[in-house]
Coordinates of C-alpha atoms in Angstrom, one line a residue:
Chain A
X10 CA 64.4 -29.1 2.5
X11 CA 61.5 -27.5 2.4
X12 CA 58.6 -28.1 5.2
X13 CA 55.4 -27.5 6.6
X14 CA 53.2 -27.9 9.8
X15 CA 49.6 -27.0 10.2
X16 CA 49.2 -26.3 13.5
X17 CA 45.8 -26.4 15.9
X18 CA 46.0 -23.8 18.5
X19 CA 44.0 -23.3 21.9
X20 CA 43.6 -19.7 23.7
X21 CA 41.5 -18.5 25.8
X22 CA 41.6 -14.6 26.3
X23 CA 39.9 -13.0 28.8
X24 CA 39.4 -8.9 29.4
X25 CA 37.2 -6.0 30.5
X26 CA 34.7 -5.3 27.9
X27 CA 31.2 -3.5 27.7
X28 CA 28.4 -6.5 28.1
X29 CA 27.0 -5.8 24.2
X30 CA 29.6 -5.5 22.9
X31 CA 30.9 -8.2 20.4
X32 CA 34.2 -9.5 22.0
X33 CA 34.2 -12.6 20.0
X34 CA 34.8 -10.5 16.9
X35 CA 37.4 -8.3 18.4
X36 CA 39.4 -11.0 20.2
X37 CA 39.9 -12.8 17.0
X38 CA 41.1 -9.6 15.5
X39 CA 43.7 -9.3 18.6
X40 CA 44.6 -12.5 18.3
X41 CA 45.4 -12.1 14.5
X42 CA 47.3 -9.2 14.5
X43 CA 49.3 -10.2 17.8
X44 CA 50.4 -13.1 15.0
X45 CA 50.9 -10.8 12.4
X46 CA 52.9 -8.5 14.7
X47 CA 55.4 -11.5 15.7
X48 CA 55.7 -13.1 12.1
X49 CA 58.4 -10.8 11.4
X50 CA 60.6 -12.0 14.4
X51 CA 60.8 -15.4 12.3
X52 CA 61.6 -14.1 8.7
X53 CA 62.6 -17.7 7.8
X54 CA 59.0 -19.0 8.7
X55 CA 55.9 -18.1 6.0
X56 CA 53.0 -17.5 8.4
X57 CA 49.3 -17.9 6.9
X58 CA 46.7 -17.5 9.2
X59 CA 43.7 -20.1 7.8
X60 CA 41.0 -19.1 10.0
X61 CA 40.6 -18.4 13.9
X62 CA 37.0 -19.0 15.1
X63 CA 35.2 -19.4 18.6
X64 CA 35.2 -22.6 20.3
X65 CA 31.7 -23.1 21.6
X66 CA 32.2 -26.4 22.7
X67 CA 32.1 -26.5 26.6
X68 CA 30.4 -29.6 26.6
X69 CA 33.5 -32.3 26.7
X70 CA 35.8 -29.6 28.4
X71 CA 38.6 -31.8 29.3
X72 CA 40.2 -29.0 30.7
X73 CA 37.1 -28.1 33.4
X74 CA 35.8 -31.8 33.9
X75 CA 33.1 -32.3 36.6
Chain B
X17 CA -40.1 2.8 13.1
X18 CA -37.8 0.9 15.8
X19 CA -34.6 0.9 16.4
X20 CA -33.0 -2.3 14.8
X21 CA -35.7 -0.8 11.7
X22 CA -33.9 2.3 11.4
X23 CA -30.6 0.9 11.3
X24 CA -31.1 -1.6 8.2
X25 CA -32.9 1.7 6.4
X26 CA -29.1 3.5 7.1
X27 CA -27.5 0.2 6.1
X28 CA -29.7 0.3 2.9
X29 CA -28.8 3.9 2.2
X30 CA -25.2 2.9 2.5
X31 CA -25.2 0.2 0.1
X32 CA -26.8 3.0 -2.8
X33 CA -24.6 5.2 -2.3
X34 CA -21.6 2.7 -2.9
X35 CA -23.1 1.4 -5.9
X36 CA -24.0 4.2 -7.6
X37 CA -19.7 5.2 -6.8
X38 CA -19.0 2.0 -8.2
X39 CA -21.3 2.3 -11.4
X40 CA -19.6 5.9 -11.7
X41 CA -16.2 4.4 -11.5
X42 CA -16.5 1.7 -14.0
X43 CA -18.1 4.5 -16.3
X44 CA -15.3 6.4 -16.3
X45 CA -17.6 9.0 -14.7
X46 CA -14.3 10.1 -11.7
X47 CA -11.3 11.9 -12.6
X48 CA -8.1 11.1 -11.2
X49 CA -9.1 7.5 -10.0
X50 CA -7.4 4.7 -12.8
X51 CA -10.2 3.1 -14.6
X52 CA -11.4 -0.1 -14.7
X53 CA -8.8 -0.7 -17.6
X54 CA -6.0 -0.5 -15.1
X55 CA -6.9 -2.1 -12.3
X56 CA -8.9 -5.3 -13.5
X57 CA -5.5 -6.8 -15.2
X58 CA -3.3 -6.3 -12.2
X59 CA -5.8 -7.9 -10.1
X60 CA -6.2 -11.0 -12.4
X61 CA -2.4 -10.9 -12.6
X62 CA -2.3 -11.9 -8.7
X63 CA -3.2 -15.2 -9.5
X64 CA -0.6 -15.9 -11.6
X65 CA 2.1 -14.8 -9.0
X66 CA 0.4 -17.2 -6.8
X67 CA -0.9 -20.1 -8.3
X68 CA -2.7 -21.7 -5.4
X69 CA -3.4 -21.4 -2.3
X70 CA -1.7 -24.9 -1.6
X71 CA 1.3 -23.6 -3.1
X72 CA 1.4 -20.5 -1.1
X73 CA 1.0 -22.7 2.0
X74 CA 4.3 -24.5 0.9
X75 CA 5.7 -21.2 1.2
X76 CA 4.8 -19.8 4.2
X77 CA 4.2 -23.3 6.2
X78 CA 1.5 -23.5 9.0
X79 CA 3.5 -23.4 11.7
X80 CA 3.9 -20.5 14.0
X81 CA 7.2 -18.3 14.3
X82 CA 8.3 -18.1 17.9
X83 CA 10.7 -15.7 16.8
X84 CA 9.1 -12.9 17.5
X85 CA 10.2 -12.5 21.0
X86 CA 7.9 -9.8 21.9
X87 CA 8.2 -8.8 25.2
X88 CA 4.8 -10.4 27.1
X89 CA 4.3 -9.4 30.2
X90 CA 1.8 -12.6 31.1
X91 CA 3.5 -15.9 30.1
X92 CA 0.4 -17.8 27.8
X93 CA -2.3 -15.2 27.2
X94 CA -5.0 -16.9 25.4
X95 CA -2.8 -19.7 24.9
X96 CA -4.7 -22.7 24.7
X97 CA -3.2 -25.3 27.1
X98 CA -1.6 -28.5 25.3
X99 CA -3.9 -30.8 23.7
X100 CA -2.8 -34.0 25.8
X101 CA -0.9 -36.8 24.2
X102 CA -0.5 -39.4 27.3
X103 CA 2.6 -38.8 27.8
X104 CA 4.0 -37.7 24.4
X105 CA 4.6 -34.5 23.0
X106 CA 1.5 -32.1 22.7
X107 CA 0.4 -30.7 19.6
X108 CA 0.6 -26.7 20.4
X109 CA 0.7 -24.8 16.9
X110 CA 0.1 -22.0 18.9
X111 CA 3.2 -21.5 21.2
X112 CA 3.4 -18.2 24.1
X113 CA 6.0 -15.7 22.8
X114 CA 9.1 -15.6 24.6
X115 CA 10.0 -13.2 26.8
X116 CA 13.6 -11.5 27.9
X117 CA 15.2 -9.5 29.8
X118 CA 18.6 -7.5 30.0
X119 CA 20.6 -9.2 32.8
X120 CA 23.8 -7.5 33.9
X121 CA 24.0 -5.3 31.2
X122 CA 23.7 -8.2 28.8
X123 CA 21.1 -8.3 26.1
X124 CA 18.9 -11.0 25.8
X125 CA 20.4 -11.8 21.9
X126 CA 23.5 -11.8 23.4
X127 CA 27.0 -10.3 22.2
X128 CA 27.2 -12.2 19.1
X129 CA 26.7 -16.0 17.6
X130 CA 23.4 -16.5 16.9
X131 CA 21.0 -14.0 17.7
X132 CA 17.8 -16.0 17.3
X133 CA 19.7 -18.9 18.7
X134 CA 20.1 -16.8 21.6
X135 CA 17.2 -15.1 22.1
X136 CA 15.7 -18.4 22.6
X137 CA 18.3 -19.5 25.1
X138 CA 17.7 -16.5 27.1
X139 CA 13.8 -16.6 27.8
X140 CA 12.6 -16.2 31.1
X141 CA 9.1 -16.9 31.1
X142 CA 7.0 -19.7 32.9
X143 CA 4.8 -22.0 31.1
X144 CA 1.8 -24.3 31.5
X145 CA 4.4 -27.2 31.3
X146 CA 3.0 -30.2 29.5
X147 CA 4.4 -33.8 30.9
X148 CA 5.9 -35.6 28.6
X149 CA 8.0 -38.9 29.0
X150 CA 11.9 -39.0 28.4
X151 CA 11.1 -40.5 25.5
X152 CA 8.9 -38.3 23.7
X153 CA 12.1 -36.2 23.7
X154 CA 14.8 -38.2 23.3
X155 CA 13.1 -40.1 20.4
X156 CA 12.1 -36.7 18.8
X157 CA 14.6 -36.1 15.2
X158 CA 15.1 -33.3 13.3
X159 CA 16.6 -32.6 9.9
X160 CA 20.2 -32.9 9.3
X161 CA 20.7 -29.8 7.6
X162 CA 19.8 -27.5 10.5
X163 CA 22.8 -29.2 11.8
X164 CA 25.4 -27.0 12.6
X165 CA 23.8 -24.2 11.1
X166 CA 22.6 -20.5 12.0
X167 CA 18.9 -20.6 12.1
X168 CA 18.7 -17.7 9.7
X169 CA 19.9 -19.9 6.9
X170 CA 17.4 -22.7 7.6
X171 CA 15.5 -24.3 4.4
X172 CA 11.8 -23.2 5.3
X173 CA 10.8 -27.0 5.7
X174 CA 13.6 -27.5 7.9
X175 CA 12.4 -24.6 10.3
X176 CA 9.1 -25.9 10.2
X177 CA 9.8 -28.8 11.4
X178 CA 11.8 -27.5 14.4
X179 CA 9.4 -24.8 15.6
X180 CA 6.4 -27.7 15.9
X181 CA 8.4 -29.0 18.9
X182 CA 10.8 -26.2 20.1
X183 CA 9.0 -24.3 22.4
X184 CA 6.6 -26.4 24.0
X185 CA 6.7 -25.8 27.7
X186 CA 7.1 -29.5 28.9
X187 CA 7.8 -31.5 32.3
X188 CA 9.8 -34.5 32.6
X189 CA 10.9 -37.2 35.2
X190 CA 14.0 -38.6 35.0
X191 CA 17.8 -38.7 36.9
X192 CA 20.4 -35.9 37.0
X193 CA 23.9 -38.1 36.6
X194 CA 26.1 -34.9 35.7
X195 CA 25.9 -31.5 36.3
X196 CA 29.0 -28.8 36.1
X197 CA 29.4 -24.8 35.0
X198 CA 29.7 -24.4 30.9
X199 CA 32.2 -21.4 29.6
X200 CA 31.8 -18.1 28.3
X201 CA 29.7 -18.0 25.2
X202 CA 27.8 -15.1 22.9
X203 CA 24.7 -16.4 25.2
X204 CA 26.0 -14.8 28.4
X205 CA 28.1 -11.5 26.4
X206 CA 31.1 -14.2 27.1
X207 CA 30.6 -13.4 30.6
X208 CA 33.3 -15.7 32.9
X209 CA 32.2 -15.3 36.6
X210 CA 29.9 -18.1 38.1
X211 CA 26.5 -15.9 37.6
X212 CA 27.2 -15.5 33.7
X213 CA 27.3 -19.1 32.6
X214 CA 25.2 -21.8 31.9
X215 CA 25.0 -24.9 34.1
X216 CA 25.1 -28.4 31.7
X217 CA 22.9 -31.0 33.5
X218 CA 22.6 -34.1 32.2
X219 CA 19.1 -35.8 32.7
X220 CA 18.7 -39.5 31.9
X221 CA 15.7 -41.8 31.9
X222 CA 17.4 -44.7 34.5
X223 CA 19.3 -43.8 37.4
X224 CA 22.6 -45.3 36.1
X225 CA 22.1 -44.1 32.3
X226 CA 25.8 -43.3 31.0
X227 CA 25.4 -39.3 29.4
X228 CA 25.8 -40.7 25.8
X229 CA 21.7 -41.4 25.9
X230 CA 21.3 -38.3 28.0
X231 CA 18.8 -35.0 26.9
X232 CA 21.0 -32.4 27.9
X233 CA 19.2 -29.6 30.1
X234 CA 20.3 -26.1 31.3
X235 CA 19.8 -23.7 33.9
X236 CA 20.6 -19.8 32.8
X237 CA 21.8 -17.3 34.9
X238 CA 18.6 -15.0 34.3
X239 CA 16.4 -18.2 35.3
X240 CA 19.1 -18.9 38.1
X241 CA 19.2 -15.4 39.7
X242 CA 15.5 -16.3 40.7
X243 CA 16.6 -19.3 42.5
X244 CA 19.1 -20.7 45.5
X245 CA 20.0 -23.5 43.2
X246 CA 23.8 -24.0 43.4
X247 CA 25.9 -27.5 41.6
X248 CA 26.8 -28.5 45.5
X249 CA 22.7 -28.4 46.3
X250 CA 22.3 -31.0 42.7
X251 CA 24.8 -33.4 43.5
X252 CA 23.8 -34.0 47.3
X253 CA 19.9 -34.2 46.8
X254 CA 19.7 -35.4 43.2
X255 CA 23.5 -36.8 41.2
X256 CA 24.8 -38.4 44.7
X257 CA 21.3 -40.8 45.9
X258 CA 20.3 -40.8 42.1
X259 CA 17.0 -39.5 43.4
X260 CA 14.1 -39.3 40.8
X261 CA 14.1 -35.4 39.4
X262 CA 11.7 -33.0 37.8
X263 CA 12.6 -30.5 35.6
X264 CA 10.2 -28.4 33.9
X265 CA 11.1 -25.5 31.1
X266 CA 11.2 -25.2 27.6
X267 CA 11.9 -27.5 25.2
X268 CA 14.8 -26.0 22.8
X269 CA 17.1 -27.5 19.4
X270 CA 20.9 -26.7 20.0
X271 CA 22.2 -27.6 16.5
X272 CA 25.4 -26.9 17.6
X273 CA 27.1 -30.2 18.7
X274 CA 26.1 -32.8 16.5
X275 CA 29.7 -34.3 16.9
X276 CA 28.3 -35.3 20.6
X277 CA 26.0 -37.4 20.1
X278 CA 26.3 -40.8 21.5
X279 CA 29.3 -39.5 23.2
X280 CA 28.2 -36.3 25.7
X281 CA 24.7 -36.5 24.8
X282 CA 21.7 -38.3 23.3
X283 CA 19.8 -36.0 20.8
X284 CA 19.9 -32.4 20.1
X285 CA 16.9 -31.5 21.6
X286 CA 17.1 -29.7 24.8
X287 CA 15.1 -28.3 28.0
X288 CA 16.8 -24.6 27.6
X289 CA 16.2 -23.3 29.6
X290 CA 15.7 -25.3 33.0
X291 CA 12.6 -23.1 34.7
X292 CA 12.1 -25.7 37.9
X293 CA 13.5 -28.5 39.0
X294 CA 11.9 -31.2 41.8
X295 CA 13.4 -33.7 43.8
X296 CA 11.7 -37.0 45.0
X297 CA 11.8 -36.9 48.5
X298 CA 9.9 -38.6 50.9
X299 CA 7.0 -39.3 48.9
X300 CA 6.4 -35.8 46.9
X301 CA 8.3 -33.7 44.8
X302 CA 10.2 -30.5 46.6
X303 CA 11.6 -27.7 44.9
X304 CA 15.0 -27.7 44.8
X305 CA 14.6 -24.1 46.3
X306 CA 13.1 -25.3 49.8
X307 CA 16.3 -28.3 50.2
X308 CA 18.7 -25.4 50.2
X309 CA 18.3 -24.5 53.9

């Protein structure tokens, strides 16, 4: 039987970077190829990466509440 | 033969001399210039590129660009103050240029996101605040399809309609009922230490409002590092006794989060960022400044 999830994921990255420099653009790239690097471990599994964007929502942070 | 005589005979000698260039043109009498023959079309042909005035002014609407964020070393220079509205929002077609600065290393545009967006959020300069009831701002709309949206790909009407209001330095009394740290964002260079982040506070009309009908304000760390305000020093003097506040800055559109409202916030319209804020106490407003000890 074939099947299929879509899954929603949540990270938060943090590192040193230079203040102008864009580290949303270059964490997403991390964060891609670090998926891209462990596809391979799961050769049974077809990985497609939709999208990964920023979340600039801070304003209902469940996670940081007041 | 007097002064003022002497200069209308120059004046009169001027006006000669350019007509008898101008006769010489159209004669054909100067080489190397293009004739008459040339020139006449293409001028009549600007008409036809723009074919009113009225047209033009649909175009290029009458409504200042704050985006120009010139660095200004006094806030309003010739800046008219704010034709008064009793309470309401002030028409200001003319609004003071924003001005930036580089704080720790981090560009006032930010490290990505929005740059204009941004550049907005990061202003540091005072105004000639204009006071204006909770309502004027809360019942303020907007167009939907800014929602969401990079400012650069705003419809020209859209943008318009924004930049009337956004920017107005204004001053409002109301009740802080929530106030806590925000996260790294392209504002800040995703910067995640307490100095680098915005503060959310959540500024309501009535003491007990719930935050679903709240105008969201916030304090920036470049506006902050000027202050001792600290989220302990809001919730004792202002969230805790629900005493009345002040806060005065500039009035901003964060189309971000339309999926808030009636939830975490009231409207889209902001005060971004925060430039004072006054508590109520014993008869007079007091800087939040001179409660912190």
């Amino acid at each position: 039987m074939r099947k299929g999830i879509r899954l929603i994921l949540k990270l938060q990255l943090e590192g040193e970077d230079e203040p102008a420099h864009d580290f949303a653009a270059s964490s997403i790239q991390a964060v891609r190829e670090m998926l891209e690097t462990g596809a391979p471990f799961h050769p049974a599994l077809e990985l497609t990466i939709r999208s990964i964007k920023e979340d600039t929502d801070w304003e209902d942070d469940e996670e940081n509440p007041a | 033969m007097s002064p003022r005589g002497s200069r209308r005979s120059g004046l009169a000698s001027y006006l000669v001399l350019i007509g008898v260039l101008a006769l010489a043109w159209y004669l054909g009498k100067i080489p190397g210039l293009p004739g008459p023959e040339t020139v006449i079309p293409k001028i009549k042909n600007l008409g036809t590129s723009i074919p009113s005035l009225e047209a033009a002014r649909t175009l290029v609407p009458d409504v200042p660009v704050i985006g120009t964020f010139l660095p200004d070393e006094k806030a309003t220079p010739g800046i008219p103050p704010p034709a008064s509205s009793a309470g309401g929002l002030p028409d200001m077609p003319v609004k003071p240029k924003p001005r930036q600065t580089t704080f720790q290393g981090c560009p006032p545009e930010g490290d990505g996101g929005d740059p204009e967006l941004n550049l907005l959020k990061n202003r540091v300069d005072e105004g000639d605040y204009a006071p204006v009831t909770f309502e004027a701002i809360a019942g303020l709309t907007w167009p939907e399809d800014v929602e969401r949206r990079d400012r650069e790909n705003w419809q020209p009407q859209d943008r318009a309609f924004i930049e009337k209001y956004e920017g107005i330095p204004v001053v409002v009394e109301g009740y802080i009922v929530m106030a806590r740290e925000s996260g790294p964002e392209s504002t800040n260079c995703h910067g995640t230490e307490s100095d680098m982040v915005d503060w959310h506070v959540w500024f309501t009309k009535n003491p007990n409002d719930d935050r679903s009908v709240a105008i969201i304000t916030e304090t920036t760390p470049r506006v902050r590092a000027n202050h001792k305000w600290t989220i302990q020093l809001l919730k004792a003097h202002a969230i805790e006794p629900r005493a009345p506040v002040r806060i005065s800055g500039w009035l901003f559109f964060d189309p971000e989060h339309p999926e808030h409202l009636g939830d975490t916030r009231g409207t889209l319209w902001e005060i971004h960022p925060i430039m004072q804020i006054e508590i109520f106490v014993d008869g007079r407003w007091v800087p939040l400044d001179e409660l912190a000890g």
